[in-house]
Coordinates of C-alpha atoms in Angstrom, one line a residue:
Chain A
X1316 CA -39.7 -15.6 19.5
X1317 CA -39.2 -12.0 18.4
X1318 CA -35.9 -10.3 19.0
X1319 CA -34.2 -7.1 18.0
X1320 CA -30.6 -6.7 17.2
X1321 CA -29.1 -3.2 17.5
X1322 CA -25.7 -2.3 16.1
X1323 CA -24.5 1.1 17.3
X1324 CA -21.7 1.9 14.9
X1325 CA -19.4 4.9 14.4
X1326 CA -21.6 6.3 11.7
X1327 CA -25.0 4.7 11.7
X1328 CA -27.0 2.8 14.2
X1329 CA -28.8 -0.2 12.7
X1330 CA -31.7 -2.2 14.1
X1331 CA -33.1 -5.6 12.8
X1332 CA -36.3 -7.2 14.1
X1333 CA -36.4 -11.0 13.7
X1334 CA -39.3 -13.4 14.3
X1335 CA -38.4 -17.1 14.4
X1336 CA -35.4 -16.7 12.2
X1337 CA -36.9 -14.3 9.7
X1338 CA -36.2 -10.6 9.4
X1339 CA -39.4 -8.7 9.7
X1340 CA -38.2 -5.2 10.2
X1341 CA -35.2 -3.0 9.9
X1342 CA -34.2 0.7 10.2
X1343 CA -31.0 2.8 10.4
X1344 CA -30.4 6.1 12.0
X1345 CA -27.2 8.3 11.9
X1346 CA -25.3 7.9 15.1
X1347 CA -24.2 11.5 15.3
X1348 CA -23.1 12.8 18.6
X1349 CA -25.7 11.2 20.8
X1350 CA -25.6 7.4 20.7
X1351 CA -28.5 7.0 23.0
X1352 CA -30.8 9.1 20.9
X1353 CA -29.6 7.3 17.8
X1354 CA -30.4 3.9 19.4
X1355 CA -33.9 5.1 20.3
X1356 CA -34.6 6.5 16.8
X1357 CA -33.3 3.3 15.1
X1358 CA -35.3 0.9 17.3
X1359 CA -38.5 2.9 17.1
X1360 CA -38.3 3.1 13.3
X1361 CA -37.5 -0.6 13.0
X1362 CA -40.5 -1.5 15.3
X1363 CA -42.6 0.7 13.0
X1364 CA -41.3 -1.1 10.0
X1365 CA -42.1 -4.5 11.6
X1366 CA -45.5 -3.1 12.8
X1367 CA -44.8 -4.2 16.3
X1368 CA -44.8 -2.6 19.8
X1369 CA -41.8 -2.6 22.0
X1370 CA -43.5 -4.9 24.4
X1371 CA -43.7 -7.6 21.8
X1372 CA -39.9 -8.0 21.7
X1373 CA -38.7 -11.0 23.8
X1374 CA -35.1 -9.9 23.8
X1375 CA -32.9 -7.2 22.5
X1376 CA -29.2 -7.8 21.6
X1377 CA -26.9 -4.9 21.5
X1378 CA -23.6 -4.8 19.6
X1379 CA -21.1 -2.5 17.8
X1380 CA -18.6 0.0 19.0
X1381 CA -21.3 2.0 20.8
X1382 CA -22.8 -1.1 22.4
X1383 CA -22.5 0.4 25.9
X1384 CA -25.0 3.1 24.9
X1385 CA -27.7 0.6 24.1
X1386 CA -29.6 0.7 27.4
X1387 CA -32.5 -1.2 25.8
X1388 CA -30.5 -4.3 25.3
X1389 CA -30.8 -7.1 27.8
X1390 CA -28.1 -9.1 26.0
X1391 CA -24.8 -7.6 25.0
X1392 CA -23.3 -9.3 22.0
X1393 CA -19.6 -9.1 21.2
X1394 CA -19.3 -7.7 17.6
X1395 CA -17.1 -10.5 16.4
X1396 CA -19.8 -13.0 17.5
X1397 CA -22.5 -10.9 15.8
X1398 CA -20.6 -11.0 12.5
X1399 CA -20.0 -14.8 12.7
X1400 CA -23.7 -15.5 13.6
X1401 CA -24.9 -13.3 10.8
X1402 CA -22.6 -14.6 8.1
X1403 CA -23.5 -18.2 9.0
X1404 CA -27.2 -17.3 8.8
X1405 CA -27.0 -15.7 5.4
X1406 CA -24.5 -18.1 3.8
X1407 CA -24.5 -21.7 4.7
X1408 CA -21.1 -23.2 4.1
X1409 CA -19.2 -19.9 4.4
X1410 CA -16.5 -19.8 7.1
X1411 CA -14.8 -16.4 6.6
X1412 CA -16.5 -13.0 7.0
X1413 CA -15.3 -9.5 7.1
X1414 CA -17.3 -6.5 8.3
X1415 CA -15.9 -3.3 6.9
X1416 CA -17.2 -0.5 9.1
X1417 CA -16.8 3.2 9.0
X1418 CA -14.0 3.2 11.6
X1419 CA -13.2 -0.5 12.2
X1420 CA -12.8 -3.6 10.1
X1421 CA -13.2 -7.1 11.6
X1422 CA -12.4 -10.4 9.9
X1423 CA -13.9 -13.5 11.5
X1424 CA -13.4 -17.3 10.9
X1425 CA -16.3 -19.4 12.1
X1426 CA -17.8 -22.9 12.0
X1427 CA -21.1 -24.0 10.5
X1428 CA -23.0 -23.0 13.6
X1429 CA -21.7 -19.5 13.5
X1430 CA -19.3 -20.0 16.4
X1431 CA -16.2 -17.9 16.3
X1432 CA -12.9 -19.8 15.6
X1433 CA -10.6 -16.9 15.0
X1434 CA -10.6 -13.2 14.3
X1435 CA -8.5 -10.2 13.4
X1436 CA -9.4 -6.5 13.8
X1437 CA -8.1 -3.3 12.3
X1438 CA -9.1 -0.2 14.3
X1439 CA -7.9 3.2 15.3
X1440 CA -6.4 3.8 11.8
X1441 CA -8.6 5.2 9.0
X1442 CA -6.5 3.5 6.3
X1443 CA -8.2 0.2 6.8
X1444 CA -11.8 1.3 7.3
X1445 CA -14.6 2.9 5.4
X1446 CA -13.4 6.3 6.5
X1447 CA -10.5 5.9 4.0
X1448 CA -12.8 5.8 1.0
X1449 CA -14.9 8.6 2.4
X1450 CA -11.9 10.9 2.8
X1451 CA -10.8 10.0 -0.8
X1452 CA -14.2 10.8 -2.2
X1453 CA -13.9 14.3 -0.7
X1454 CA -10.3 14.7 -2.1
X1455 CA -11.5 13.6 -5.5
X1456 CA -14.6 15.8 -5.2
X1457 CA -16.7 12.8 -6.3
X1458 CA -19.8 11.6 -4.4
X1459 CA -19.2 8.5 -2.4
X1460 CA -21.8 6.4 -4.2
X1461 CA -20.3 7.4 -7.6
X1462 CA -16.7 6.5 -6.6
X1463 CA -17.0 2.7 -6.8
X1464 CA -18.8 2.6 -10.2
X1465 CA -16.2 5.1 -11.5
X1466 CA -13.4 2.7 -10.5
X1467 CA -15.0 -0.1 -12.5
X1468 CA -14.5 1.9 -15.8
X1469 CA -10.8 2.1 -15.3
X1470 CA -8.5 -0.4 -17.0
X1471 CA -5.3 1.0 -15.6
X1472 CA -3.8 0.1 -12.3
X1473 CA -1.7 2.8 -10.8
X1474 CA -0.1 2.3 -7.4
X1475 CA -0.8 4.6 -4.5
X1476 CA 2.2 5.2 -2.4
X1477 CA 0.6 6.8 0.6
X1478 CA -0.9 4.4 3.2
X1479 CA -2.3 7.0 5.5
X1480 CA -5.6 8.6 4.6
X1481 CA -4.2 12.1 5.3
X1482 CA -1.2 11.6 3.0
X1483 CA -3.3 9.8 0.4
X1484 CA -5.5 12.9 0.2
X1485 CA -2.5 14.9 -0.9
X1486 CA -1.4 12.2 -3.3
X1487 CA -4.9 12.2 -4.9
X1488 CA -4.7 16.0 -5.2
X1489 CA -1.3 15.5 -6.8
X1490 CA -2.7 13.0 -9.3
X1491 CA -5.5 15.3 -10.2
X1492 CA -3.0 18.1 -10.9
X1493 CA -1.0 15.7 -13.0
X1494 CA -4.2 15.2 -15.0
X1495 CA -4.6 11.5 -14.2
X1496 CA -8.1 10.4 -15.2
X1497 CA -10.4 10.3 -12.2
X1498 CA -11.5 6.8 -13.0
X1499 CA -7.9 5.6 -12.6
X1500 CA -7.4 7.5 -9.4
X1501 CA -10.6 6.0 -8.1
X1502 CA -9.4 2.5 -9.0
X1503 CA -6.1 3.2 -7.2
X1504 CA -8.0 4.2 -4.1
X1505 CA -10.1 1.0 -4.0
X1506 CA -7.1 -1.2 -4.9
X1507 CA -5.1 0.3 -2.0
X1508 CA -8.0 -0.1 0.5
X1509 CA -8.8 -3.7 -0.7
X1510 CA -5.1 -4.7 -0.4
X1511 CA -5.2 -3.8 3.3
X1512 CA -8.5 -5.5 4.0
X1513 CA -7.3 -8.6 2.1
X1514 CA -4.2 -8.8 4.2
X1515 CA -6.4 -8.7 7.4
X1516 CA -8.6 -11.5 6.0
X1517 CA -5.6 -13.6 5.0
X1518 CA -4.5 -13.5 8.6
X1519 CA -7.5 -15.7 9.5
X1520 CA -7.4 -17.7 6.3
X1521 CA -9.3 -17.3 3.1
X1522 CA -11.9 -20.0 2.7
X1523 CA -14.1 -20.1 -0.3
X1524 CA -17.2 -17.9 0.0
X1525 CA -15.9 -15.0 1.9
X1526 CA -18.8 -13.0 3.3
X1527 CA -18.4 -9.2 3.1
X1528 CA -20.7 -7.0 5.2
X1529 CA -20.9 -3.4 6.3
X1530 CA -21.9 -0.4 4.1
X1531 CA -18.7 -0.6 2.1
X1532 CA -20.1 -3.8 0.5
X1533 CA -22.4 -1.6 -1.6
X1534 CA -19.3 -0.2 -3.3
X1535 CA -18.7 -2.3 -6.5
X1536 CA -15.3 -0.7 -7.0
X1537 CA -14.2 -2.0 -3.6
X1538 CA -15.7 -5.4 -4.1
X1539 CA -14.0 -5.9 -7.5
X1540 CA -10.7 -4.8 -6.1
X1541 CA -11.1 -7.1 -3.1
X1542 CA -11.8 -10.1 -5.4
X1543 CA -8.6 -9.3 -7.3
X1544 CA -6.6 -9.1 -4.1
X1545 CA -8.0 -12.3 -2.6
X1546 CA -7.8 -14.1 -6.0
X1547 CA -11.4 -15.3 -5.7
X1548 CA -14.1 -15.2 -8.4
X1549 CA -16.8 -14.1 -6.1
X1550 CA -17.6 -12.9 -2.6
X1551 CA -20.9 -13.3 -0.7
X1552 CA -22.7 -10.1 0.1
X1553 CA -26.0 -10.3 2.1
X1554 CA -28.9 -8.2 1.1
X1555 CA -28.6 -4.9 3.0
X1556 CA -25.0 -5.6 4.0
X1557 CA -24.9 -2.7 6.5
X1558 CA -27.4 -4.7 8.7
X1559 CA -25.0 -7.6 9.0
X1560 CA -23.9 -7.2 12.6
X1561 CA -27.4 -6.1 13.7
X1562 CA -28.8 -9.3 12.3
X1563 CA -26.2 -11.3 14.1
X1564 CA -27.1 -9.6 17.4
X1565 CA -30.8 -10.5 16.9
X1566 CA -29.8 -14.1 16.2
X1567 CA -27.6 -14.4 19.3
X1568 CA -30.4 -12.7 21.4
X1569 CA -32.8 -15.4 20.2
X1570 CA -30.3 -18.2 21.0
X1571 CA -29.9 -16.7 24.5
X1572 CA -33.6 -16.4 25.1
X1573 CA -34.2 -20.0 24.2
Chain B
X1170 CA 2.4 20.9 -0.9
X1171 CA 0.5 23.7 0.7
X1172 CA 1.8 26.7 -1.2
X1173 CA -1.6 28.1 -1.5
X1174 CA -2.4 28.0 2.1
X1175 CA -0.8 31.3 3.2
X1176 CA 1.0 31.5 6.5
X1177 CA 2.2 28.1 7.6
X1178 CA 4.0 26.5 10.5
X1179 CA 6.9 25.6 8.3
X1180 CA 7.4 29.1 7.2
X1181 CA 10.9 30.3 7.0
X1182 CA 12.8 32.6 4.6
X1183 CA 15.0 31.5 1.8
X1184 CA 18.5 32.5 2.7
X1185 CA 22.1 32.1 1.7
X1186 CA 25.3 32.9 3.6
X1187 CA 29.0 32.9 3.2
X1188 CA 31.7 32.8 5.9
X1189 CA 33.8 35.9 5.4
X1190 CA 36.7 34.4 7.5
X1191 CA 37.4 31.6 5.2
X1192 CA 39.6 31.5 2.1
X1193 CA 38.4 28.4 0.3
X1194 CA 41.6 28.3 -1.8
X1195 CA 43.5 27.3 1.3
X1196 CA 41.4 24.4 2.2
X1197 CA 42.6 20.9 1.6
X1198 CA 39.1 19.5 1.0
X1199 CA 36.0 21.3 -0.1
X1200 CA 32.9 19.1 0.5
X1201 CA 29.3 19.8 -0.3
X1202 CA 26.1 18.4 1.4
X1203 CA 22.8 18.7 -0.4
X1204 CA 19.6 17.8 1.5
X1205 CA 16.5 17.7 -0.7
X1206 CA 13.5 17.6 1.6
X1207 CA 9.8 17.5 0.7
X1208 CA 9.4 21.2 1.7
X1209 CA 12.9 22.8 1.7
X1210 CA 16.3 22.0 0.2
X1211 CA 19.6 23.0 1.6
X1212 CA 23.1 23.0 0.1
X1213 CA 26.2 23.6 2.3
X1214 CA 29.8 23.8 1.4
X1215 CA 32.4 23.1 4.1
X1216 CA 36.1 23.8 4.0
X1217 CA 38.0 21.1 5.9
X1218 CA 34.9 20.7 8.1
X1219 CA 34.2 24.4 8.8
X1220 CA 31.0 25.8 7.4
X1221 CA 31.9 28.0 4.5
X1222 CA 28.6 28.7 2.7
X1223 CA 25.0 27.6 2.5
X1224 CA 21.8 28.1 0.6
X1225 CA 18.3 27.3 1.9
X1226 CA 15.5 27.2 -0.6
X1227 CA 12.0 25.9 -1.0
X1228 CA 11.9 22.6 -2.8
X1229 CA 10.4 22.9 -6.3
X1230 CA 8.4 20.4 -8.3
X1231 CA 11.4 18.2 -9.0
X1232 CA 14.3 17.1 -6.9
X1233 CA 17.1 17.6 -9.5
X1234 CA 16.3 21.2 -10.2
X1235 CA 15.8 21.9 -6.5
X1236 CA 19.2 20.4 -5.7
X1237 CA 20.9 22.5 -8.3
X1238 CA 19.0 25.6 -7.3
X1239 CA 20.0 25.2 -3.7
X1240 CA 23.6 24.7 -4.6
X1241 CA 23.7 27.7 -7.0
X1242 CA 22.1 29.8 -4.2
X1243 CA 24.8 28.6 -1.8
X1244 CA 27.6 29.5 -4.3
X1245 CA 26.0 32.9 -5.2
X1246 CA 27.8 35.0 -2.6
X1247 CA 31.1 33.1 -3.1
X1248 CA 33.7 33.2 -5.8
X1249 CA 33.7 29.4 -5.8
X1250 CA 32.5 27.3 -8.6
X1251 CA 30.8 23.9 -8.3
X1252 CA 33.7 22.1 -10.1
X1253 CA 36.2 23.1 -7.3
X1254 CA 34.2 21.1 -4.7
X1255 CA 35.9 17.8 -4.2
X1256 CA 33.0 15.7 -3.1
X1257 CA 29.2 16.0 -2.9
X1258 CA 26.9 14.0 -0.8
X1259 CA 23.1 14.0 -1.4
X1260 CA 20.7 13.3 1.4
X1261 CA 17.0 13.7 2.3
X1262 CA 13.8 12.5 0.8
X1263 CA 15.0 13.4 -2.8
X1264 CA 18.6 12.2 -2.4
X1265 CA 18.5 9.8 -5.3
X1266 CA 17.9 12.7 -7.6
X1267 CA 20.8 14.9 -6.6
X1268 CA 22.7 15.1 -9.9
X1269 CA 26.0 16.3 -8.6
X1270 CA 26.2 13.8 -5.7
X1271 CA 29.2 11.5 -5.7
X1272 CA 27.4 9.4 -3.1
X1273 CA 24.1 9.4 -1.2
X1274 CA 23.7 8.9 2.6
X1275 CA 20.3 8.7 4.4
X1276 CA 19.0 11.6 6.2
X1277 CA 19.1 9.5 9.4
X1278 CA 22.9 9.3 9.3
X1279 CA 23.3 12.9 8.2
X1280 CA 21.0 14.4 10.9
X1281 CA 22.9 12.6 13.6
X1282 CA 26.2 13.8 12.2
X1283 CA 24.9 17.3 11.7
X1284 CA 23.5 17.4 15.2
X1285 CA 26.8 16.3 16.6
X1286 CA 28.5 19.3 14.8
X1287 CA 25.8 21.8 15.6
X1288 CA 25.0 20.9 19.2
X1289 CA 28.3 19.3 20.2
X1290 CA 29.3 15.8 21.0
X1291 CA 27.1 15.5 24.1
X1292 CA 24.0 15.0 21.9
X1293 CA 22.7 11.4 22.3
X1294 CA 19.1 11.7 21.2
X1295 CA 18.0 13.6 18.1
X1296 CA 14.4 14.3 17.1
X1297 CA 13.5 15.6 13.7
X1298 CA 9.9 16.3 12.9
X1299 CA 9.2 17.5 9.4
X1300 CA 6.1 18.1 7.4
X1301 CA 5.6 14.4 6.6
X1302 CA 7.8 12.4 8.9
X1303 CA 9.2 11.8 12.3
X1304 CA 12.8 10.6 12.8
X1305 CA 14.0 9.5 16.3
X1306 CA 17.7 8.9 16.4
X1307 CA 20.2 7.9 19.1
X1308 CA 23.9 8.5 18.4
X1309 CA 27.3 8.3 20.1
X1310 CA 29.8 11.1 20.8
X1311 CA 31.1 10.9 17.2
X1312 CA 27.6 11.4 15.7
X1313 CA 27.4 7.8 14.7
X1314 CA 23.9 6.4 14.8
X1315 CA 23.3 3.7 17.3
X1316 CA 19.6 3.3 17.1
X1317 CA 16.9 4.9 14.9
X1318 CA 13.5 4.8 13.6
X1319 CA 11.7 6.8 11.0
X1320 CA 8.0 7.1 10.6
X1321 CA 6.7 8.5 7.4
X1322 CA 3.7 6.2 7.0
X1323 CA 1.3 8.0 9.3
X1324 CA 0.5 11.7 9.5
X1325 CA 0.0 11.6 13.3
X1326 CA 2.6 13.8 15.0
X1327 CA 3.9 15.3 11.8
X1328 CA 3.5 18.8 10.5
X1329 CA 0.8 17.7 8.1
X1330 CA -1.3 16.5 11.1
X1331 CA -0.9 20.0 12.6
X1332 CA -1.9 21.6 9.4
X1333 CA -5.1 19.6 9.3
X1334 CA -6.0 20.9 12.7
X1335 CA -5.0 24.5 11.9
X1336 CA -7.4 24.3 8.9
X1337 CA -10.2 22.7 10.9
X1338 CA -10.0 25.2 13.6
X1339 CA -9.3 28.2 11.4
X1340 CA -6.2 29.1 13.4
X1341 CA -3.1 30.2 11.4
X1342 CA -0.5 27.6 11.9
X1343 CA 2.0 30.1 13.3
X1344 CA -0.4 31.0 16.1
X1345 CA -1.1 27.4 17.2
X1346 CA 1.7 27.1 19.7
X1347 CA 1.0 30.3 21.6
X1348 CA -2.8 30.0 21.6
X1349 CA -2.6 26.4 22.9
X1350 CA -1.4 27.9 26.2
X1351 CA -4.2 30.4 26.4
X1352 CA -6.4 28.0 28.4
X1353 CA -7.5 28.1 32.0
X1354 CA -6.6 24.5 32.6
X1355 CA -4.6 22.0 30.5
X1356 CA -7.2 19.7 28.9
X1357 CA -6.6 15.9 28.4
X1358 CA -4.9 15.1 25.1
X1359 CA -7.1 14.1 22.1
X1360 CA -7.3 10.3 22.4
X1361 CA -7.3 9.3 18.8
X1362 CA -3.8 8.9 17.2
X1363 CA -5.2 8.7 13.7
X1364 CA -5.5 12.3 12.3
X1365 CA -8.8 11.4 10.6
X1366 CA -10.3 10.2 13.8
X1367 CA -8.7 13.0 15.9
X1368 CA -10.5 15.4 13.5
X1369 CA -13.9 13.9 14.3
X1370 CA -13.0 13.9 18.0
X1371 CA -12.2 17.6 17.8
X1372 CA -15.5 18.4 16.0
X1373 CA -17.2 16.5 18.8
X1374 CA -15.3 18.5 21.5
X1375 CA -16.3 21.8 19.9
X1376 CA -19.9 20.7 19.8
X1377 CA -19.6 19.9 23.5
X1378 CA -18.6 23.5 24.0
X1379 CA -14.8 23.4 24.2
X1380 CA -13.1 26.6 23.2
X1381 CA -10.9 26.5 20.1
X1382 CA -7.8 27.1 22.2
X1383 CA -8.6 24.1 24.4
X1384 CA -8.9 21.9 21.4
X1385 CA -5.6 23.2 20.2
X1386 CA -4.0 22.4 23.5
X1387 CA -5.5 18.9 23.5
X1388 CA -4.1 18.3 20.0
X1389 CA -0.6 19.8 20.8
X1390 CA -0.6 17.5 23.8
X1391 CA -1.5 14.5 21.7
X1392 CA 1.3 15.3 19.3
X1393 CA 3.8 15.6 22.1
X1394 CA 2.7 12.2 23.4
X1395 CA 2.9 10.6 20.0
X1396 CA 6.4 12.0 19.4
X1397 CA 7.4 10.9 23.0
X1398 CA 6.3 7.4 22.4
X1399 CA 8.4 7.1 19.2
X1400 CA 11.4 8.6 21.1
X1401 CA 10.9 6.1 23.9
X1402 CA 11.1 3.3 21.3
X1403 CA 14.7 4.2 20.5
X1404 CA 15.5 5.1 24.1
X1405 CA 15.9 8.6 25.4
X1406 CA 19.3 9.6 26.6
X1407 CA 20.8 13.0 27.5
X1408 CA 21.5 15.4 25.8
X1409 CA 18.6 15.9 23.5
X1410 CA 18.3 18.0 20.4
X1411 CA 15.3 18.9 18.2
X1412 CA 15.6 19.8 14.5
X1413 CA 13.1 20.4 11.8
X1414 CA 9.9 22.4 11.6
X1415 CA 8.5 21.2 15.0
X1416 CA 11.2 23.2 16.7
X1417 CA 9.2 26.3 15.9
X1418 CA 5.9 25.1 17.5
X1419 CA 6.2 25.7 21.3
X1420 CA 2.8 24.2 21.8
X1421 CA 4.3 20.8 21.0
X1422 CA 7.9 21.3 22.2
X1423 CA 7.1 22.6 25.6
X1424 CA 4.7 19.8 26.3
X1425 CA 7.3 17.3 25.0
X1426 CA 9.9 18.8 27.2
X1427 CA 7.6 18.3 30.2
X1428 CA 7.0 14.6 29.2
X1429 CA 10.8 14.0 28.8
X1430 CA 12.0 16.0 31.7
X1431 CA 14.9 17.2 29.5
X1432 CA 15.6 20.6 28.2
X1433 CA 16.6 20.5 24.6
X1434 CA 20.0 21.9 23.6
X1435 CA 20.3 25.2 21.8
X1436 CA 22.4 26.0 18.8
X1437 CA 23.5 29.1 16.9
X1438 CA 23.2 27.3 13.6
X1439 CA 19.9 27.2 11.6
X1440 CA 18.4 23.9 12.6
X1441 CA 17.2 23.3 9.1
X1442 CA 20.9 22.8 8.0
X1443 CA 21.5 19.7 10.1
X1444 CA 21.1 17.2 7.3
X1445 CA 23.2 19.1 4.7
X1446 CA 25.9 19.8 7.3
X1447 CA 26.0 16.1 8.2
X1448 CA 26.3 15.2 4.5
X1449 CA 29.2 17.6 3.9
X1450 CA 31.0 16.2 6.9
X1451 CA 30.6 12.6 5.6
X1452 CA 32.0 13.9 2.3
X1453 CA 35.0 15.2 4.2
X1454 CA 35.5 12.0 6.1
X1455 CA 35.3 10.0 2.9
X1456 CA 37.8 12.3 1.2
X1457 CA 40.2 11.8 4.1
X1458 CA 39.7 8.1 3.9
X1459 CA 40.7 8.4 0.3
X1460 CA 37.5 7.1 -1.1
X1461 CA 37.3 7.9 -4.7
X1462 CA 34.4 9.5 -6.4
X1463 CA 31.8 7.1 -7.7
X1464 CA 31.4 8.8 -11.0
Chain C
X630 CA 23.4 0.1 15.1
X631 CA 19.8 -0.9 15.6
X632 CA 18.0 0.1 12.4
X633 CA 14.2 0.0 12.7
X634 CA 12.2 0.0 9.5
X635 CA 8.4 0.3 9.6
X636 CA 6.0 2.6 11.3
X637 CA 3.6 3.2 14.1
X638 CA 0.0 4.3 13.5
X639 CA -3.2 4.4 15.5
X640 CA -3.6 0.6 15.3
X641 CA -0.1 -0.3 16.7
X642 CA 3.6 -0.2 16.1
X643 CA 5.1 -2.3 13.3
X644 CA 8.9 -2.3 13.1
X645 CA 11.5 -4.7 11.9
X646 CA 14.8 -4.1 13.6
X647 CA 18.1 -5.1 12.0
X648 CA 21.2 -5.2 14.3
X649 CA 23.8 -4.0 11.8
X650 CA 26.6 -5.1 14.1
X651 CA 25.3 -8.7 13.9
X652 CA 24.1 -8.8 10.3
X653 CA 26.8 -9.9 7.8
X654 CA 24.6 -9.6 4.7
X655 CA 24.4 -13.3 4.1
X656 CA 20.9 -13.0 2.8
X657 CA 19.4 -16.2 4.3
X658 CA 16.5 -14.1 5.5
X659 CA 15.7 -12.7 2.0
X660 CA 15.0 -16.1 0.4
X661 CA 12.7 -17.3 3.2
X662 CA 10.5 -14.2 3.3
X663 CA 7.3 -14.9 1.4
X664 CA 6.4 -11.2 1.3
X665 CA 9.7 -10.1 -0.4
X666 CA 10.1 -7.6 2.4
X667 CA 13.9 -7.8 2.7
X668 CA 16.8 -7.3 0.5
X669 CA 20.6 -7.3 0.8
X670 CA 22.4 -4.2 -0.5
X671 CA 26.1 -3.6 -0.9
X672 CA 26.6 -0.7 1.5
X673 CA 24.7 0.5 4.5
X674 CA 22.9 3.7 3.5
X675 CA 22.7 4.7 7.1
X676 CA 26.4 4.3 7.8
X677 CA 28.8 5.3 5.1
X678 CA 31.8 4.0 7.1
X679 CA 30.5 0.5 7.4
X680 CA 32.0 -1.9 4.9
X681 CA 30.2 -5.0 3.5
X682 CA 26.7 -5.9 2.6
X683 CA 23.7 -5.5 4.8
X684 CA 20.1 -6.5 4.9
X685 CA 17.4 -3.8 4.8
X686 CA 13.6 -3.6 4.4
X687 CA 12.9 -2.7 0.8
X688 CA 12.1 0.9 0.5
X689 CA 8.6 0.4 -0.9
X690 CA 7.8 -2.0 1.8
X691 CA 8.5 0.3 4.8
X692 CA 5.0 1.6 4.9
X693 CA 3.3 -1.8 4.4
X694 CA 5.0 -4.2 6.6
X695 CA 2.0 -4.8 8.7
X696 CA 0.2 -6.1 5.6
X697 CA 3.2 -7.8 3.9
X698 CA 4.3 -9.6 7.1
X699 CA 0.7 -10.5 7.9
X700 CA 1.0 -13.9 6.1
X701 CA 3.7 -15.0 8.7
X702 CA 1.5 -13.8 11.5
X703 CA -1.8 -15.6 11.5
X704 CA -4.3 -14.3 14.0
X705 CA -4.7 -17.6 15.8
X706 CA -1.1 -18.4 16.7
X707 CA 2.5 -17.3 16.4
X708 CA 4.7 -19.7 14.6
X709 CA 8.4 -18.8 14.4
X710 CA 9.0 -16.1 11.9
X711 CA 11.0 -17.4 8.9
X712 CA 13.3 -14.3 8.6
X713 CA 14.1 -14.4 12.3
X714 CA 14.7 -18.1 12.3
X715 CA 16.9 -18.1 9.2
X716 CA 19.4 -15.6 10.5
X717 CA 22.5 -17.4 11.7
X718 CA 23.4 -14.3 13.7
X719 CA 20.1 -13.5 15.3
X720 CA 20.2 -10.0 13.8
X721 CA 16.5 -9.6 13.0
X722 CA 13.6 -8.7 15.4
X723 CA 10.0 -7.8 14.9
X724 CA 8.2 -5.4 17.3
X725 CA 4.8 -7.0 16.9

């Protein structure tokens, strides 16, 4: 069985192509202002990557905040379900997963089959989503991909008072004016964000092997801070973590098609 | 915070004033109220509960100096010296750093007390929207707070949120209110509460061909709704008074008035003095109760 | 007086309300709070005429109570809140 999973997110639209439980193609396209176009572009590129034609797909699962724009999907998959299915697929034995998206963070507790047992969501506030770190990278005038590694070089933990992304921007500017080293500011940013994500995860219970997906998982500064906040030695990050939910949608589509 | 930004919504002129009809030497109690806010600091001196002098200045980099500056400014036109004042109360965001304060009282209590003095005892609901916070207060006919909330966690609905939009749309903040009414039809409010998301929503609207004024209208309407929802949480009761910088943005206040169906009260006092006046009145009440200085 | 500490943001409204007419500052709620959110202070900063101790939300917790109270509010169920239960006068309420 060949299925596609499409995750139309606030920032990027990701597509995964799976054949009998193995990923054979993937592609991402910026969502921009036209979700339908983004979905088309992402799916076309993923099919190209898998060297397949559209007709060879048995089913298409659609998920994410823009799921209603995925006209190609014959199966709509709830985003919580996608995350659970994906986390269980990548890490046997894991029971807790968090998907940190650009505008929304979801924490999910699931059983060994990837069925959802519990979940908590943070949305409609940038403080608890990837948008927070992005806004801070602009305030700090440091590239997003450099911000995390920079935080790792800091040995000093300074608290951030502002919780709101807008107020935190001003606080960061204030810290720059006070000649606080950028690395320490960067750590403070990641610590603050990780504290909020950790509190969301704690609401569903922290089991060993917490799976973290979403683009923010690439950020080593965030991951280190999250481990400190959760008091764990490691977290599980799938290869290409931004495709987490898309993978889950492809898996659920295959289960439905069976 | 935004000193380098040119004209801003919170713009006002530093001023001081002395009441020529009062001989402070004849007063039984001289009390001072000092309100150190994030943007401006006010000091007022009251003689037995009558406004005698005030100074209103921009807050500097530290609260202690700002408090002293505002007080010196208030005393500038008088022949009164600081030591003659019986009791000082510090309030506002920087209240713990008011060096001459005998006691501190929160801005919540002081705003209600000040509003009761400035707008009269009929005031029951007081709204104060500053650069960084929203305070919704309900009080009784003596100015005693009966119910309040203060929101300084989130920029939505605050002056800072409006500044972000003024920057984004390139409209001077002083023009936002008027321009938000230069639309053919009132657009629906921006749907995101979060200022970060509202910004992306606005960018999206502009791309869809909305005029700048329409986006302004949609954001002013969203701010009014946001403020209204916080007021509803403490309960809206007549009469209603607005203090703080928001009072100067008709784009928000007119839309808020429409939502509430209540006309806000007017006052001859400078609305920025509410907190400091309230503080000085608490000082007087404590003097009359015979409460000794803490120092 | 109903004193509400906390905030509302895009994700929701998070307020802890203390009824200062009911609270006698006994501090039972402080000890049972696992997030160290509450404290008893000698005078009510919002009412200079009120005598006696009062419980308030700690200043640096005002903007974080959604996170700090999270441990008493698991996603799956709503057990009784320790601070609310501990209060002999029923002076504490949560908005969420």
